[in-house]
Amino acid sequence: MTDSTQQAQSAPKTSWFMADKAIAALAFLIALFCLLPHLSVILASLLGDTDTLRHLAGSVLDDYARNTLALVVIVGVATFAIGTGSAWLVTMTDFAGRRWLEIALVIPLAFPAYVLAYAYTHVLDHPGIVQTLLRDMTGWGPRDYWFPEIRSLGGAAAMLTLVLYPYVYLLARAAFLGQSATTFLAARSLGKSPLRAFLSVSLPLARPAIAAGVLLAMMETVADFGTVSYFGVQTFATGIYNSWFGMVDRGAAAQLSLGLLTFALLLAVLERSNRGRARFANGKRQEVIARIPLTGTARWAATLLCGLPVLFGVIIPVIALSVMATGSEQDVFSPRYIRFITNSLTLAGIAALVTVAAATLLGSLNRLRETRAAAAALYIARIGYAVPGGVIAVGLLVPFAAFDNALDAWMRATFDVSTGLLFTGSIWLLIGAYMIRFLAAALGAYEGGIASVSRNIDAASRVLGQNSIGTVRRIHVPILTPSLLTAALIVFVDVMKELPATLIMRPFNFDTLAVQAFRLASDERLNGAAVPSLMIGAIGLLPVILLCRRVARHQA
């Protein structure tokens, strides 16, 4: 064999080796960046002064822990009841308005909880529409009657439940649709009523999917800042923000972040272990379950039960915000608002592209290299979804601020030149925080698409001379375009709604729609806050429409 022949044969191997190395290097670099805020929070909390933390421990730390845990429990139970009950009704029974409600039950996912908080405060607070009307009709004074306080832990839990139950609904509905009729009919033949058959057969089979949805709702509850801050409910999320800005104590913010990080990671571990046990619930449908026709009172009761979440989660808030917006002084076409919209779209667009690209690299590494290191990188990238944006912000700002200060001091001492802040307060660091926070969503969409791509295609690509990069670029990406576009759209809208990371990390005088809505609501200018809130909700409808189209394809 001549030297030229040996070189020709070794060239493809060298190309594959170099391409694998490039993908692995980039993927592991992304995983390390995702790990950085967690390590930073741990290190900063251990090295920071504990004076502020001791002060908080003697005053509000118990409230932080108690309120956070109470919110998680209430929202978990409520989303389970609403999501599972409505999913079973629209999947297993037939009643008035079922086909419309089957789609409408997904729509509340488009709205952030703090937007609903602004709307319901306008409606239910003491100077609001409902109580004003009640006093006008009865002649009562402020102390003559009792009315539930919307600005409370219960109010915050209600707002979070109304926007988070679709997580449980979507997963539970998919699980019910995937079940065979055999076991359900066997239970019915043994004399069980439809309700008892649901409780003893359908619900246990769908338990892994339902548990995954409830855990997702719990993780979002832990991460919430806008709702609890506006309602004055003291949680770890508000404590982190107050320590960073109010007390100007980064050590205390890091120590509180560590406590919240521990709790969030516990939920992430529960979700991951639950996903691993979910396989037994996925079986083939030997026989489609015929919907049970409801009649009489049951028919309208089902319509009412499924319609109430839509009424309170979409219709009332949209009407209230629209009425509020008409009486506001906000001009959506003014240069100032155009800047808010441009800033929001810029951040969301760039973050969506970066996050999808990172998910593609990490997913490709796990596809091409089924090693423990690749699996570990993928797991590290996922845990950011369970971590609140405020924690990620603190975890990134602490090391990058230290680096900026050290570099500036060295440049001043060496060259008498100030470099200023290169990373701290930059758009790119904020986009990095978004990527860490929402990378799990993009990875989920990628994995859902790549699962349908046979590995024989990868082998054929290699036989035809394509290396790893060529296979990903010319084979995987074109096939996965719908899944990647879905991932980009979901990340885009999630970034539009993200509040704590944006508040803490945004560049000076670089406000977004979410920041503008929060600022106006904090000043009790609810009519003004309605305008950016409606715009955020309108943009949030885009991924919901996509989800609705998928739901419609599976209608029986």
Coordinates of C-alpha atoms in Angstrom, one line a residue:
M1 CA 0.0 0.0 0.0
T2 CA 1.5 3.3 -1.1
D3 CA 1.9 6.4 1.2
S4 CA -0.7 8.3 -0.8
T5 CA -3.3 5.5 -0.3
Q6 CA -2.7 5.4 3.5
Q7 CA -3.0 9.2 3.6
A8 CA -6.3 9.1 1.7
Q9 CA -7.7 6.4 4.1
S10 CA -6.6 8.3 7.2
A11 CA -8.0 11.6 6.1
P12 CA -11.7 10.8 6.9
K13 CA -10.6 9.4 10.3
T14 CA -8.7 12.6 11.0
S15 CA -11.7 14.7 9.9
W16 CA -14.1 12.8 12.1
F17 CA -11.6 13.0 15.1
M18 CA -11.2 16.8 14.7
A19 CA -14.9 17.4 14.3
D20 CA -15.7 15.3 17.3
K21 CA -13.2 17.2 19.3
A22 CA -14.6 20.5 18.2
I23 CA -18.2 19.6 19.1
A24 CA -17.0 18.1 22.5
A25 CA -15.0 21.2 23.3
L26 CA -17.8 23.6 22.6
A27 CA -20.4 21.4 24.4
F28 CA -18.3 21.0 27.5
L29 CA -17.5 24.7 27.5
I30 CA -21.2 25.4 27.6
A31 CA -21.8 22.9 30.4
L32 CA -19.0 24.6 32.4
F33 CA -20.6 28.0 31.9
C34 CA -23.9 26.6 33.1
L35 CA -22.2 25.2 36.1
L36 CA -20.5 28.5 36.9
P37 CA -23.4 30.3 38.7
H38 CA -24.0 27.3 41.0
L39 CA -20.4 27.1 42.0
S40 CA -20.1 30.8 42.3
V41 CA -23.1 31.0 44.7
I42 CA -21.7 28.2 46.9
L43 CA -18.3 29.8 47.0
A44 CA -19.6 33.4 47.6
S45 CA -21.9 32.2 50.3
L46 CA -19.1 30.4 52.2
L47 CA -16.7 33.4 51.9
G48 CA -19.1 36.2 52.5
D49 CA -19.8 37.9 55.8
T50 CA -22.7 36.4 57.7
D51 CA -23.7 39.5 59.7
T52 CA -26.6 40.3 57.4
L53 CA -27.7 36.7 57.3
R54 CA -27.7 36.5 61.1
H55 CA -29.9 39.7 61.1
L56 CA -32.2 38.1 58.6
A57 CA -32.3 34.9 60.6
G58 CA -33.6 36.8 63.6
S59 CA -36.3 38.7 61.6
V60 CA -37.5 37.4 58.2
L61 CA -35.6 34.3 57.3
D62 CA -38.3 32.1 58.8
D63 CA -40.9 33.9 56.8
Y64 CA -38.9 33.4 53.6
A65 CA -38.7 29.6 54.2
R66 CA -42.3 29.3 55.4
N67 CA -43.8 31.4 52.6
T68 CA -41.8 29.7 49.9
L69 CA -42.7 26.2 51.1
A70 CA -46.4 27.2 51.5
L71 CA -46.5 28.5 48.0
V72 CA -44.9 25.4 46.5
V73 CA -47.3 23.1 48.4
I74 CA -50.5 25.1 47.5
V75 CA -49.6 25.5 43.9
G76 CA -48.6 21.9 43.6
V77 CA -51.9 20.6 45.0
A78 CA -54.0 23.1 43.1
T79 CA -52.3 22.6 39.7
F80 CA -52.6 18.8 40.2
A81 CA -56.3 19.1 40.9
I82 CA -57.1 21.5 38.0
G83 CA -54.7 20.1 35.5
T84 CA -55.5 16.4 36.1
G85 CA -59.3 16.9 36.5
S86 CA -59.7 19.0 33.3
A87 CA -57.4 16.7 31.3
W88 CA -59.4 13.6 32.2
L89 CA -62.7 15.3 31.5
V90 CA -61.8 16.5 28.0
T91 CA -60.1 13.2 27.1
M92 CA -62.5 10.6 28.6
T93 CA -65.9 12.3 28.5
D94 CA -68.0 14.3 26.0
F95 CA -69.8 17.4 27.2
A96 CA -71.0 20.8 25.9
G97 CA -68.1 22.9 24.6
R98 CA -65.5 20.1 25.0
R99 CA -63.7 20.7 21.7
W100 CA -63.3 24.4 22.4
L101 CA -62.2 24.0 26.0
E102 CA -59.7 21.3 25.0
I103 CA -57.7 24.1 23.3
A104 CA -58.6 27.0 25.5
L105 CA -57.3 25.3 28.7
V106 CA -53.7 25.7 27.3
I107 CA -54.0 29.5 26.8
P108 CA -53.2 30.7 30.4
L109 CA -49.6 29.4 29.8
A110 CA -49.1 32.5 27.6
F111 CA -49.3 34.9 30.6
P112 CA -46.8 35.5 33.3
A113 CA -48.3 35.3 36.8
Y114 CA -47.4 38.9 37.6
V115 CA -49.6 40.1 34.8
L116 CA -52.6 38.4 36.3
A117 CA -51.6 39.9 39.6
Y118 CA -51.9 43.4 38.2
A119 CA -55.3 42.6 36.6
Y120 CA -56.8 41.1 39.7
T121 CA -55.5 43.8 42.0
H122 CA -57.4 46.3 39.8
V123 CA -60.5 44.1 40.0
L124 CA -60.5 42.8 43.6
D125 CA -58.4 45.3 45.7
H126 CA -60.2 47.7 48.1
P127 CA -60.5 50.5 45.5
G128 CA -61.1 48.0 42.8
I129 CA -64.2 47.4 40.7
V130 CA -65.8 44.6 42.8
Q131 CA -65.5 46.1 46.2
T132 CA -66.5 49.6 45.0
L133 CA -69.6 48.1 43.4
L134 CA -70.3 46.2 46.6
R135 CA -70.1 49.3 48.8
D136 CA -72.3 51.3 46.3
M137 CA -75.0 48.6 46.3
T138 CA -75.1 48.1 50.1
G139 CA -74.0 51.4 51.5
W140 CA -71.3 49.6 53.7
G141 CA -68.2 51.3 54.8
P142 CA -64.7 49.9 54.7
R143 CA -65.1 48.2 58.2
D144 CA -68.6 46.9 57.7
Y145 CA -67.7 43.8 55.7
W146 CA -65.0 41.2 55.1
F147 CA -63.4 40.6 51.7
P148 CA -60.6 38.2 50.8
E149 CA -57.2 40.1 50.5
I150 CA -55.8 39.7 47.0
R151 CA -52.4 40.9 48.1
S152 CA -51.6 37.9 50.2
L153 CA -49.9 34.5 50.0
G154 CA -53.2 33.0 49.0
G155 CA -53.6 35.6 46.2
A156 CA -50.1 34.9 45.0
A157 CA -50.8 31.1 45.0
A158 CA -54.0 31.7 43.0
M159 CA -52.2 33.7 40.4
L160 CA -49.4 31.1 40.0
T161 CA -51.9 28.3 39.8
L162 CA -53.9 30.0 37.1
V163 CA -50.9 30.2 34.8
L164 CA -49.0 27.0 35.7
Y165 CA -51.8 24.4 35.7
P166 CA -51.4 23.9 31.9
Y167 CA -48.1 22.1 32.6
V168 CA -50.0 19.4 34.4
Y169 CA -52.9 19.5 31.9
L170 CA -50.8 19.0 28.8
L171 CA -48.8 16.1 30.3
A172 CA -51.8 14.5 31.9
R173 CA -53.8 14.7 28.7
A174 CA -51.0 13.2 26.7
A175 CA -50.8 10.3 29.2
F176 CA -54.6 9.7 29.1
L177 CA -54.6 9.7 25.3
G178 CA -51.8 7.1 25.3
Q179 CA -53.6 4.7 27.5
S180 CA -55.3 1.6 26.2
A181 CA -59.0 1.1 26.8
T182 CA -58.4 -2.5 28.0
T183 CA -57.6 -1.8 31.6
F184 CA -60.2 0.9 31.9
L185 CA -63.0 -1.3 30.4
A186 CA -61.9 -4.2 32.7
A187 CA -62.4 -2.0 35.7
R188 CA -65.8 -0.9 34.4
S189 CA -66.8 -4.6 33.8
L190 CA -66.0 -5.3 37.4
G191 CA -68.7 -2.8 38.5
K192 CA -66.7 0.3 39.1
S193 CA -68.2 3.7 38.1
P194 CA -66.3 5.9 35.6
L195 CA -65.0 8.0 38.5
R196 CA -63.8 5.0 40.5
A197 CA -62.2 3.5 37.3
F198 CA -60.4 6.8 36.8
L199 CA -59.1 6.8 40.3
S200 CA -58.1 3.2 40.4
V201 CA -56.8 2.7 36.8
S202 CA -56.3 5.8 34.7
L203 CA -54.8 8.0 37.4
P204 CA -52.1 5.5 38.6
L205 CA -51.0 4.8 35.0
A206 CA -50.7 8.5 34.3
R207 CA -48.9 9.3 37.6
P208 CA -45.4 9.8 36.2
A209 CA -46.6 12.3 33.7
I210 CA -48.7 14.1 36.2
A211 CA -45.9 14.2 38.7
A212 CA -43.6 15.7 36.1
G213 CA -46.1 18.4 35.4
V214 CA -46.6 19.2 39.1
L215 CA -42.8 19.4 39.7
L216 CA -42.5 21.8 36.7
A217 CA -45.1 24.0 38.3
M218 CA -43.4 23.8 41.6
M219 CA -40.0 24.8 40.1
E220 CA -41.7 27.8 38.4
T221 CA -43.2 28.8 41.7
V222 CA -39.8 28.7 43.4
A223 CA -38.5 30.9 40.6
D224 CA -41.3 33.5 40.7
F225 CA -40.4 37.0 41.7
G226 CA -42.8 39.4 40.1
T227 CA -46.0 38.1 41.7
V228 CA -44.7 37.7 45.2
S229 CA -42.9 41.0 45.1
Y230 CA -45.9 42.9 44.0
F231 CA -48.2 41.2 46.6
G232 CA -45.7 41.8 49.4
V233 CA -45.1 38.1 50.1
Q234 CA -41.7 37.6 51.5
T235 CA -39.9 34.6 49.9
F236 CA -36.3 33.7 49.1
A237 CA -36.7 35.2 45.6
T238 CA -37.7 38.6 47.1
G239 CA -35.0 38.3 49.8
I240 CA -32.3 37.8 47.2
Y241 CA -33.4 40.9 45.3
N242 CA -33.7 43.0 48.5
S243 CA -30.2 41.9 49.7
W244 CA -28.6 42.8 46.4
F245 CA -30.2 46.2 45.8
G246 CA -31.7 47.2 49.2
M247 CA -28.9 46.2 51.5
V248 CA -26.1 46.2 48.8
D249 CA -24.8 43.0 50.4
R250 CA -23.7 40.5 47.8
G251 CA -22.6 38.0 50.4
A252 CA -26.1 37.8 51.9
A253 CA -27.7 37.6 48.4
A254 CA -25.4 34.6 47.7
Q255 CA -26.2 32.9 51.0
L256 CA -29.9 33.3 50.4
S257 CA -29.4 32.1 46.8
L258 CA -27.6 29.0 48.1
G259 CA -30.7 28.1 50.2
L260 CA -33.0 28.6 47.3
L261 CA -30.6 26.7 45.0
T262 CA -30.6 23.7 47.3
F263 CA -34.4 23.6 47.3
A264 CA -34.6 24.1 43.5
L265 CA -32.0 21.4 42.8
L266 CA -34.0 19.0 45.1
L267 CA -37.0 19.6 42.9
A268 CA -34.9 19.0 39.8
V269 CA -33.6 15.7 41.2
L270 CA -37.2 14.6 41.9
E271 CA -38.3 15.5 38.4
R272 CA -35.3 13.7 36.9
S273 CA -35.9 10.5 38.9
N274 CA -39.6 10.7 38.2
R275 CA -38.8 10.9 34.5
G276 CA -36.7 7.8 34.8
R277 CA -39.6 5.8 36.3
A278 CA -42.1 7.1 33.7
R279 CA -41.4 4.4 31.2
F280 CA -44.0 1.9 32.6
A281 CA -46.8 4.4 31.8
N282 CA -46.0 4.5 28.1
G283 CA -47.7 1.8 26.2
K284 CA -49.4 1.3 22.9
R285 CA -53.1 1.9 22.6
Q286 CA -54.5 -1.5 21.7
E287 CA -58.0 0.0 21.7
V288 CA -59.1 3.6 21.8
I289 CA -61.1 4.6 24.8
A290 CA -64.6 5.7 23.8
R291 CA -65.6 9.0 25.4
I292 CA -68.3 8.7 28.0
P293 CA -71.2 11.0 27.0
L294 CA -72.3 13.1 29.9
T295 CA -76.0 14.2 30.3
G296 CA -78.1 16.4 32.4
T297 CA -76.4 18.1 35.4
A298 CA -73.1 16.2 34.8
R299 CA -72.8 17.6 31.3
W300 CA -73.0 21.2 32.4
A301 CA -71.0 20.6 35.6
A302 CA -68.1 19.3 33.4
T303 CA -68.4 22.4 31.2
L304 CA -68.3 24.7 34.3
L305 CA -65.3 22.9 35.8
C306 CA -63.3 23.1 32.6
G307 CA -64.5 26.6 31.8
L308 CA -63.6 28.2 35.2
P309 CA -59.8 28.0 34.7
V310 CA -60.2 29.7 31.3
L311 CA -62.5 32.3 32.7
F312 CA -60.2 33.3 35.5
G313 CA -56.9 32.6 33.8
V314 CA -57.6 34.4 30.4
I315 CA -61.0 36.1 29.9
I316 CA -61.2 38.2 33.1
P317 CA -57.5 39.3 33.1
V318 CA -57.6 40.2 29.4
I319 CA -60.8 42.2 29.8
A320 CA -59.5 43.9 33.0
L321 CA -56.2 44.8 31.4
S322 CA -57.9 46.1 28.3
V323 CA -60.1 48.4 30.3
M324 CA -57.1 49.6 32.3
A325 CA -55.0 50.2 29.2
T326 CA -57.7 52.5 27.7
G327 CA -57.4 54.8 30.6
S328 CA -53.6 54.8 30.9
E329 CA -51.2 57.5 29.8
Q330 CA -48.9 55.0 28.1
D331 CA -48.4 55.6 24.4
V332 CA -47.2 52.3 22.8
F333 CA -46.1 54.2 19.7
S334 CA -43.9 56.7 21.5
P335 CA -40.1 56.5 21.0
R336 CA -39.7 55.4 24.6
Y337 CA -42.1 52.4 24.2
I338 CA -40.5 51.5 20.8
R339 CA -37.2 51.3 22.7
F340 CA -38.8 48.9 25.3
I341 CA -40.2 46.7 22.6
T342 CA -36.9 46.8 20.6
N343 CA -34.9 45.9 23.7
S344 CA -37.2 43.1 24.6
L345 CA -37.3 41.6 21.1
T346 CA -33.5 42.0 20.8
L347 CA -32.8 40.2 24.0
A348 CA -35.4 37.5 23.3
G349 CA -34.3 36.9 19.7
I350 CA -30.5 36.7 20.5
A351 CA -31.2 34.5 23.5
A352 CA -33.4 32.1 21.5
L353 CA -30.7 31.7 18.8
V354 CA -27.9 31.2 21.3
T355 CA -29.9 28.8 23.5
V356 CA -31.0 26.6 20.5
A357 CA -27.4 26.5 19.2
A358 CA -26.2 25.5 22.6
A359 CA -28.9 22.8 22.9
T360 CA -28.0 21.5 19.4
L361 CA -24.3 21.2 20.4
L362 CA -25.0 19.5 23.7
G363 CA -27.6 17.2 22.2
S364 CA -25.3 16.3 19.3
L365 CA -22.5 15.5 21.7
N366 CA -24.8 13.1 23.6
R367 CA -25.9 11.6 20.3
L368 CA -22.5 11.1 18.9
R369 CA -20.7 10.2 22.1
E370 CA -22.8 8.1 24.5
T371 CA -20.4 8.5 27.4
R372 CA -20.8 9.4 31.1
A373 CA -19.1 12.8 30.4
A374 CA -21.6 13.7 27.7
A375 CA -24.5 12.6 29.9
A376 CA -23.1 14.7 32.8
A377 CA -22.8 17.7 30.5
L378 CA -26.4 17.3 29.5
Y379 CA -27.6 17.0 33.1
I380 CA -25.7 20.1 34.1
A381 CA -27.3 22.0 31.3
R382 CA -30.7 20.9 32.4
I383 CA -30.6 22.0 36.0
G384 CA -30.7 25.7 35.2
Y385 CA -34.5 25.4 34.6
A386 CA -35.0 24.6 38.2
V387 CA -32.9 27.6 39.4
P388 CA -34.6 31.0 39.7
G389 CA -33.4 33.8 37.5
G390 CA -32.3 35.8 40.5
V391 CA -30.0 33.0 41.7
I392 CA -28.4 32.7 38.2
A393 CA -27.9 36.5 38.1
V394 CA -26.2 36.6 41.4
G395 CA -24.1 33.5 40.5
L396 CA -22.8 35.2 37.3
L397 CA -22.4 38.7 38.5
V398 CA -20.2 37.8 41.5
P399 CA -17.3 36.1 39.5
F400 CA -17.5 38.4 36.5
A401 CA -17.6 41.6 38.6
A402 CA -14.5 40.3 40.5
F403 CA -12.8 39.6 37.1
D404 CA -13.7 43.0 35.8
N405 CA -12.4 44.8 38.9
A406 CA -9.2 42.7 39.0
L407 CA -8.5 43.4 35.3
D408 CA -9.2 47.1 35.6
A409 CA -6.9 47.4 38.6
W410 CA -4.1 45.5 36.8
M411 CA -4.5 47.6 33.6
R412 CA -4.4 50.8 35.7
A413 CA -1.3 49.7 37.6
T414 CA 0.5 48.5 34.5
F415 CA -0.6 50.7 31.6
D416 CA -2.5 53.5 33.4
V417 CA -5.6 52.6 31.4
S418 CA -9.0 51.8 32.7
T419 CA -10.9 49.0 31.1
G420 CA -14.1 49.6 33.0
L421 CA -16.7 46.8 33.2
L422 CA -16.3 44.5 30.3
F423 CA -18.8 41.8 31.3
T424 CA -20.7 43.1 34.3
G425 CA -23.8 44.9 33.1
S426 CA -23.4 43.8 29.5
I427 CA -26.1 42.4 27.2
W428 CA -24.0 39.3 26.6
L429 CA -23.8 38.3 30.2
L430 CA -27.6 38.7 30.5
I431 CA -28.1 36.5 27.4
G432 CA -25.8 34.0 29.0
A433 CA -28.1 34.0 32.1
Y434 CA -31.1 33.5 29.8
M435 CA -29.4 30.5 28.1
I436 CA -28.6 28.9 31.5
R437 CA -32.2 29.4 32.7
F438 CA -34.0 28.1 29.6
L439 CA -31.6 25.6 28.0
A440 CA -33.6 22.7 29.4
A441 CA -36.6 23.7 27.3
A442 CA -34.6 23.8 24.2
L443 CA -33.0 20.5 25.0
G444 CA -36.4 18.9 25.4
A445 CA -37.5 20.1 22.0
Y446 CA -34.2 18.8 20.4
E447 CA -34.5 15.4 22.0
G448 CA -38.1 15.1 21.0
G449 CA -37.1 15.6 17.4
I450 CA -33.9 13.6 17.3
A451 CA -35.6 10.5 18.8
S452 CA -37.3 10.0 15.4
V453 CA -34.0 10.1 13.5
S454 CA -32.6 6.7 12.9
R455 CA -29.0 6.1 13.7
N456 CA -28.7 4.4 10.4
I457 CA -28.9 7.9 8.9
D458 CA -25.8 8.9 10.9
A459 CA -24.0 5.8 9.7
A460 CA -24.9 6.5 6.1
S461 CA -23.7 10.0 6.4
R462 CA -20.3 8.8 7.7
V463 CA -20.1 6.3 4.8
L464 CA -20.6 9.2 2.4
G465 CA -17.7 11.1 3.9
Q466 CA -19.4 13.5 6.3
N467 CA -17.7 14.2 9.6
S468 CA -19.6 14.9 12.8
I469 CA -20.0 18.6 12.0
G470 CA -21.2 17.8 8.5
T471 CA -23.7 15.3 9.8
V472 CA -25.1 17.8 12.3
R473 CA -25.2 20.6 9.8
R474 CA -26.4 18.8 6.7
I475 CA -28.5 16.0 8.2
H476 CA -29.7 16.6 11.7
V477 CA -30.5 20.4 11.5
P478 CA -32.6 20.2 8.3
I479 CA -34.6 17.2 9.8
L480 CA -35.0 18.9 13.2
T481 CA -35.9 22.3 11.8
P482 CA -39.5 22.2 13.1
S483 CA -38.4 21.1 16.6
L484 CA -35.6 23.7 16.7
L485 CA -38.0 26.4 15.6
T486 CA -40.4 25.3 18.4
A487 CA -37.6 25.5 20.9
A488 CA -36.6 28.9 19.7
L489 CA -40.1 30.2 20.0
I490 CA -40.6 28.8 23.5
V491 CA -37.3 30.3 24.7
F492 CA -38.2 33.6 22.9
V493 CA -41.4 34.0 24.9
D494 CA -39.9 32.8 28.2
V495 CA -37.2 35.5 27.9
M496 CA -39.9 38.1 27.2
K497 CA -41.6 37.1 30.5
E498 CA -38.4 36.7 32.6
L499 CA -38.2 39.4 35.3
P500 CA -35.7 38.8 38.2
A501 CA -32.6 38.1 36.0
T502 CA -33.4 41.1 33.8
L503 CA -33.9 43.4 36.8
I504 CA -30.6 42.5 38.3
M505 CA -28.4 42.1 35.2
R506 CA -29.7 44.5 32.6
P507 CA -27.3 47.2 31.3
F508 CA -27.9 50.8 32.6
N509 CA -31.0 52.4 31.0
F510 CA -31.8 49.2 29.1
D511 CA -35.4 48.5 30.1
T512 CA -37.7 45.9 28.7
L513 CA -41.5 45.4 28.6
A514 CA -41.3 43.2 31.7
V515 CA -39.2 45.8 33.6
Q516 CA -41.5 48.6 32.6
A517 CA -44.6 46.7 33.7
F518 CA -42.9 45.9 37.0
R519 CA -41.8 49.5 37.6
L520 CA -45.2 50.9 36.9
A521 CA -47.0 48.4 39.1
S522 CA -44.5 49.0 41.9
D523 CA -45.5 52.7 41.7
E524 CA -49.2 51.6 41.9
R525 CA -49.7 52.9 38.3
L526 CA -51.7 49.8 37.4
N527 CA -53.4 51.4 34.4
G528 CA -50.0 52.1 32.9
A529 CA -48.7 48.6 33.7
A530 CA -51.6 47.1 31.7
V531 CA -50.1 48.2 28.4
P532 CA -46.8 46.4 28.6
S533 CA -48.5 43.5 30.3
L534 CA -50.9 43.1 27.4
M535 CA -48.1 43.2 24.9
I536 CA -46.2 40.5 26.8
G537 CA -49.3 38.3 26.9
A538 CA -50.0 38.9 23.2
I539 CA -46.4 37.7 22.3
G540 CA -46.8 34.8 24.7
L541 CA -49.7 33.5 22.6
L542 CA -47.4 32.4 19.8
P543 CA -46.1 29.2 21.5
V544 CA -49.5 28.5 22.9
I545 CA -51.0 28.6 19.4
L546 CA -48.3 26.0 18.4
L547 CA -49.2 23.9 21.4
C548 CA -52.9 24.2 20.5
R549 CA -52.2 22.9 17.0
R550 CA -50.4 19.9 18.4
V551 CA -53.4 19.3 20.7
A552 CA -55.8 19.6 17.8
R553 CA -54.0 16.8 15.9
H554 CA -54.7 14.3 18.7
Q555 CA -58.4 15.1 19.1
A556 CA -60.4 11.9 19.0

